[in-house]
Amino acid sequence: MELEEEIIDSEGNIHKIVEVLGKGGQGIVYRCLDKDVDIKVVLRDGDFVKDKESLKQYEKSVLNLSFKPIERHFPMSIPLVTLRGKQGYVMKMAEGYEPLKTFLKKPSVLENEEKDGIFRINNAIQELCKDNHHMALSLSYYSQTQGLRSRLKILTHLAKLLFRLQRGFSVWGLEFKQCVL
């Protein structure tokens, strides 16, 4: 999609694209001329998803998400409306957010672990799904997309951090015997 192209949402509003904010395994996020909204477009194999059945299912899932009871203080951009003829949605401009890749570019222990082979998602997937080859292939594919890989790295880091914190103190009822933070 070229910059300055227009995207029409399901309500008939026209949004002019001015900048690519992010691109990953799940699609592209664009900034619009109207600074109050962003556009998320889903890509499959590098192209827009336009078949009617997929669009219908996607619109239903976005609608379900927009009605979930998500607390206001939780930093998440909720879809406002879907796009016309493409999988994607219009969302309120997310002020102050940074793409996950900016946090993951910082040097960390996780990068070294991944290089050393400790962080082996595909091996774990194969082990967990040894009875369901189709599921293993599907999960293996999604583990290679940037969005899921980033989230798995973050979850791994958080799990290790929580383990270290838990190991540092013992809880007896509500009393803390030792607390190391």
mmCIF file of C-alpha atoms in Angstrom:
data_model
loop_
_atom_site.group_PDB
_atom_site.id
_atom_site.type_symbol
_atom_site.label_atom_id
_atom_site.label_comp_id
_atom_site.label_asym_id
_atom_site.label_seq_id
_atom_site.Cartn_x
_atom_site.Cartn_y
_atom_site.Cartn_z
ATOM 1 C CA MET A 1 0.000 0.000 0.000
ATOM 2 C CA GLU A 2 1.378 3.373 -0.975
ATOM 3 C CA LEU A 3 1.467 6.276 1.425
ATOM 4 C CA GLU A 4 -1.203 8.877 0.743
ATOM 5 C CA GLU A 5 -3.543 6.052 -0.271
ATOM 6 C CA GLU A 6 -7.054 6.143 1.120
ATOM 7 C CA ILE A 7 -8.705 3.382 3.139
ATOM 8 C CA ILE A 8 -12.452 3.242 3.665
ATOM 9 C CA ASP A 9 -13.899 1.798 6.863
ATOM 10 C CA SER A 10 -17.180 -0.102 7.249
ATOM 11 C CA GLU A 11 -18.985 3.145 8.144
ATOM 12 C CA GLY A 12 -17.867 4.825 4.910
ATOM 13 C CA ASN A 13 -15.283 7.128 6.509
ATOM 14 C CA ILE A 14 -12.213 7.791 4.353
ATOM 15 C CA HIS A 15 -8.790 7.626 6.018
ATOM 16 C CA LYS A 16 -5.688 8.932 4.230
ATOM 17 C CA ILE A 17 -2.481 7.010 5.028
ATOM 18 C CA VAL A 18 0.567 9.193 5.751
ATOM 19 C CA GLU A 19 3.063 6.935 7.554
ATOM 20 C CA VAL A 20 3.845 3.306 8.366
ATOM 21 C CA LEU A 21 4.074 3.011 12.156
ATOM 22 C CA GLY A 22 4.933 -0.656 12.321
ATOM 23 C CA LYS A 23 5.065 -3.832 10.303
ATOM 24 C CA GLY A 24 5.242 -7.369 11.638
ATOM 25 C CA GLY A 25 3.981 -10.888 11.298
ATOM 26 C CA GLN A 26 0.371 -9.882 11.844
ATOM 27 C CA GLY A 27 0.170 -6.939 9.467
ATOM 28 C CA ILE A 28 0.842 -3.229 9.207
ATOM 29 C CA VAL A 29 -0.168 -0.276 11.376
ATOM 30 C CA TYR A 30 -0.555 3.045 9.569
ATOM 31 C CA ARG A 31 -0.805 6.606 10.849
ATOM 32 C CA CYS A 32 -3.555 8.596 9.194
ATOM 33 C CA LEU A 33 -3.838 12.230 8.202
ATOM 34 C CA ASP A 34 -6.443 12.430 10.979
ATOM 35 C CA LYS A 35 -4.060 12.284 13.967
ATOM 36 C CA ASP A 36 -6.756 10.799 16.243
ATOM 37 C CA VAL A 37 -6.812 7.355 14.612
ATOM 38 C CA ASP A 38 -4.503 4.633 13.325
ATOM 39 C CA ILE A 39 -5.291 1.814 10.915
ATOM 40 C CA LYS A 40 -4.300 -1.826 11.462
ATOM 41 C CA VAL A 41 -4.377 -3.955 8.287
ATOM 42 C CA VAL A 42 -3.975 -7.728 8.473
ATOM 43 C CA LEU A 43 -1.743 -9.355 5.867
ATOM 44 C CA ARG A 44 -1.536 -13.009 4.889
ATOM 45 C CA ASP A 45 1.512 -14.017 2.873
ATOM 46 C CA GLY A 46 2.283 -10.324 2.340
ATOM 47 C CA ASP A 47 -1.088 -9.479 0.797
ATOM 48 C CA PHE A 48 -4.462 -8.161 1.974
ATOM 49 C CA VAL A 49 -7.059 -10.719 3.039
ATOM 50 C CA LYS A 50 -10.165 -9.981 0.972
ATOM 51 C CA ASP A 51 -12.202 -13.197 0.613
ATOM 52 C CA LYS A 52 -15.738 -12.792 1.924
ATOM 53 C CA GLU A 53 -15.741 -15.684 4.406
ATOM 54 C CA SER A 54 -12.503 -14.546 6.061
ATOM 55 C CA LEU A 55 -13.767 -10.956 6.211
ATOM 56 C CA LYS A 56 -17.004 -12.092 7.849
ATOM 57 C CA GLN A 57 -15.167 -14.153 10.497
ATOM 58 C CA TYR A 58 -12.689 -11.357 11.135
ATOM 59 C CA GLU A 59 -15.413 -8.741 11.558
ATOM 60 C CA LYS A 60 -17.142 -11.008 14.079
ATOM 61 C CA SER A 61 -13.925 -11.475 16.093
ATOM 62 C CA VAL A 62 -13.232 -7.714 16.110
ATOM 63 C CA LEU A 63 -16.795 -7.017 17.204
ATOM 64 C CA ASN A 64 -16.440 -9.563 20.027
ATOM 65 C CA LEU A 65 -13.189 -7.916 21.135
ATOM 66 C CA SER A 66 -14.712 -4.446 21.180
ATOM 67 C CA PHE A 67 -17.391 -5.633 23.646
ATOM 68 C CA LYS A 68 -14.982 -7.300 26.094
ATOM 69 C CA PRO A 69 -14.954 -5.708 29.558
ATOM 70 C CA ILE A 70 -11.422 -4.290 29.389
ATOM 71 C CA GLU A 71 -10.614 -1.877 32.191
ATOM 72 C CA ARG A 72 -9.849 1.695 31.160
ATOM 73 C CA HIS A 73 -6.425 1.831 32.825
ATOM 74 C CA PHE A 74 -5.247 -1.150 30.748
ATOM 75 C CA PRO A 75 -3.182 0.326 27.878
ATOM 76 C CA MET A 76 -4.844 -1.176 24.825
ATOM 77 C CA SER A 77 -6.229 0.290 21.623
ATOM 78 C CA ILE A 78 -9.709 -1.075 21.047
ATOM 79 C CA PRO A 79 -10.992 -1.398 17.459
ATOM 80 C CA LEU A 80 -13.511 1.320 16.631
ATOM 81 C CA VAL A 81 -14.725 0.023 13.239
ATOM 82 C CA THR A 82 -13.549 -2.563 10.720
ATOM 83 C CA LEU A 83 -12.293 -1.785 7.229
ATOM 84 C CA ARG A 84 -14.349 -2.186 4.092
ATOM 85 C CA GLY A 85 -13.149 -5.019 1.863
ATOM 86 C CA LYS A 86 -9.989 -5.792 3.893
ATOM 87 C CA GLN A 87 -9.195 -7.451 7.180
ATOM 88 C CA GLY A 88 -8.285 -4.667 9.539
ATOM 89 C CA TYR A 89 -9.713 -1.981 11.750
ATOM 90 C CA VAL A 90 -9.568 1.657 12.751
ATOM 91 C CA MET A 91 -8.361 2.323 16.288
ATOM 92 C CA LYS A 92 -7.900 5.386 18.444
ATOM 93 C CA MET A 93 -4.398 6.817 18.150
ATOM 94 C CA ALA A 94 -2.209 5.163 20.760
ATOM 95 C CA GLU A 95 -0.281 8.054 22.315
ATOM 96 C CA GLY A 96 2.982 7.214 23.987
ATOM 97 C CA TYR A 97 3.090 3.630 22.760
ATOM 98 C CA GLU A 98 6.239 2.239 21.202
ATOM 99 C CA PRO A 99 6.475 -0.859 19.010
ATOM 100 C CA LEU A 100 7.588 -4.022 20.840
ATOM 101 C CA LYS A 101 10.665 -4.198 18.628
ATOM 102 C CA THR A 102 12.090 -1.028 20.207
ATOM 103 C CA PHE A 103 12.145 -2.763 23.596
ATOM 104 C CA LEU A 104 13.431 -6.032 22.187
ATOM 105 C CA LYS A 105 16.321 -4.356 20.331
ATOM 106 C CA LYS A 106 17.963 -3.537 23.647
ATOM 107 C CA PRO A 107 20.687 -6.078 24.490
ATOM 108 C CA SER A 108 19.416 -8.711 26.855
ATOM 109 C CA VAL A 109 20.139 -12.121 28.235
ATOM 110 C CA LEU A 110 17.341 -13.488 26.052
ATOM 111 C CA GLU A 111 19.262 -12.809 22.844
ATOM 112 C CA ASN A 112 22.225 -14.784 24.134
ATOM 113 C CA GLU A 113 19.971 -17.595 25.307
ATOM 114 C CA GLU A 114 18.300 -17.764 21.923
ATOM 115 C CA LYS A 115 21.678 -17.885 20.178
ATOM 116 C CA ASP A 116 22.919 -20.592 22.551
ATOM 117 C CA GLY A 117 19.875 -22.734 21.841
ATOM 118 C CA ILE A 118 18.299 -22.506 25.303
ATOM 119 C CA PHE A 119 15.230 -20.695 23.971
ATOM 120 C CA ARG A 120 13.951 -23.315 21.492
ATOM 121 C CA ILE A 121 10.311 -22.669 20.762
ATOM 122 C CA ASN A 122 10.033 -25.143 17.896
ATOM 123 C CA ASN A 123 11.414 -28.036 19.949
ATOM 124 C CA ALA A 124 8.926 -27.300 22.710
ATOM 125 C CA ILE A 125 6.090 -27.076 20.190
ATOM 126 C CA GLN A 126 7.053 -30.391 18.624
ATOM 127 C CA GLU A 127 7.221 -32.061 22.029
ATOM 128 C CA LEU A 128 3.870 -30.653 23.165
ATOM 129 C CA CYS A 129 2.113 -31.431 19.878
ATOM 130 C CA LYS A 130 3.700 -34.778 18.983
ATOM 131 C CA ASP A 131 0.244 -36.351 18.555
ATOM 132 C CA ASN A 132 -1.081 -33.517 16.369
ATOM 133 C CA HIS A 133 1.262 -32.835 13.451
ATOM 134 C CA HIS A 134 -1.040 -30.193 11.897
ATOM 135 C CA MET A 135 -1.162 -28.208 15.150
ATOM 136 C CA ALA A 136 2.633 -28.446 15.498
ATOM 137 C CA LEU A 137 3.135 -27.081 11.964
ATOM 138 C CA SER A 138 0.673 -24.269 12.562
ATOM 139 C CA LEU A 139 2.214 -23.228 15.889
ATOM 140 C CA SER A 140 5.707 -23.533 14.462
ATOM 141 C CA TYR A 141 4.762 -21.149 11.629
ATOM 142 C CA TYR A 142 3.273 -18.582 14.009
ATOM 143 C CA SER A 143 6.289 -18.795 16.312
ATOM 144 C CA GLN A 144 8.358 -17.382 13.446
ATOM 145 C CA THR A 145 6.183 -14.286 13.016
ATOM 146 C CA GLN A 146 7.555 -11.225 14.736
ATOM 147 C CA GLY A 147 4.467 -10.528 16.853
ATOM 148 C CA LEU A 148 4.297 -13.941 18.489
ATOM 149 C CA ARG A 149 8.073 -14.271 18.844
ATOM 150 C CA SER A 150 8.203 -10.926 20.628
ATOM 151 C CA ARG A 151 5.433 -11.893 23.003
ATOM 152 C CA LEU A 152 7.015 -15.275 23.735
ATOM 153 C CA LYS A 153 10.347 -13.608 24.506
ATOM 154 C CA ILE A 154 8.639 -11.197 26.881
ATOM 155 C CA LEU A 155 6.684 -14.000 28.591
ATOM 156 C CA THR A 156 9.875 -16.048 28.970
ATOM 157 C CA HIS A 157 11.646 -13.075 30.509
ATOM 158 C CA LEU A 158 8.746 -12.423 32.899
ATOM 159 C CA ALA A 159 8.569 -16.100 33.924
ATOM 160 C CA LYS A 160 12.283 -16.084 34.772
ATOM 161 C CA LEU A 161 11.941 -12.820 36.664
ATOM 162 C CA LEU A 162 8.974 -14.110 38.687
ATOM 163 C CA PHE A 163 10.851 -17.333 39.431
ATOM 164 C CA ARG A 164 13.835 -15.356 40.735
ATOM 165 C CA LEU A 165 11.576 -13.144 42.851
ATOM 166 C CA GLN A 166 9.705 -16.115 44.282
ATOM 167 C CA ARG A 167 12.946 -17.924 45.051
ATOM 168 C CA GLY A 168 14.143 -14.923 47.050
ATOM 169 C CA PHE A 169 11.561 -15.120 49.815
ATOM 170 C CA SER A 170 9.287 -17.597 51.539
ATOM 171 C CA VAL A 171 5.683 -16.980 52.410
ATOM 172 C CA TRP A 172 4.147 -18.522 55.535
ATOM 173 C CA GLY A 173 0.512 -17.501 55.654
ATOM 174 C CA LEU A 174 0.761 -13.766 55.156
ATOM 175 C CA GLU A 175 4.137 -13.305 56.876
ATOM 176 C CA PHE A 176 7.245 -12.699 54.790
ATOM 177 C CA LYS A 177 10.316 -14.341 56.325
ATOM 178 C CA GLN A 178 12.740 -12.763 53.865
ATOM 179 C CA CYS A 179 12.092 -10.330 51.024
ATOM 180 C CA VAL A 180 14.749 -9.633 48.406
ATOM 181 C CA LEU A 181 13.756 -7.382 45.540
#
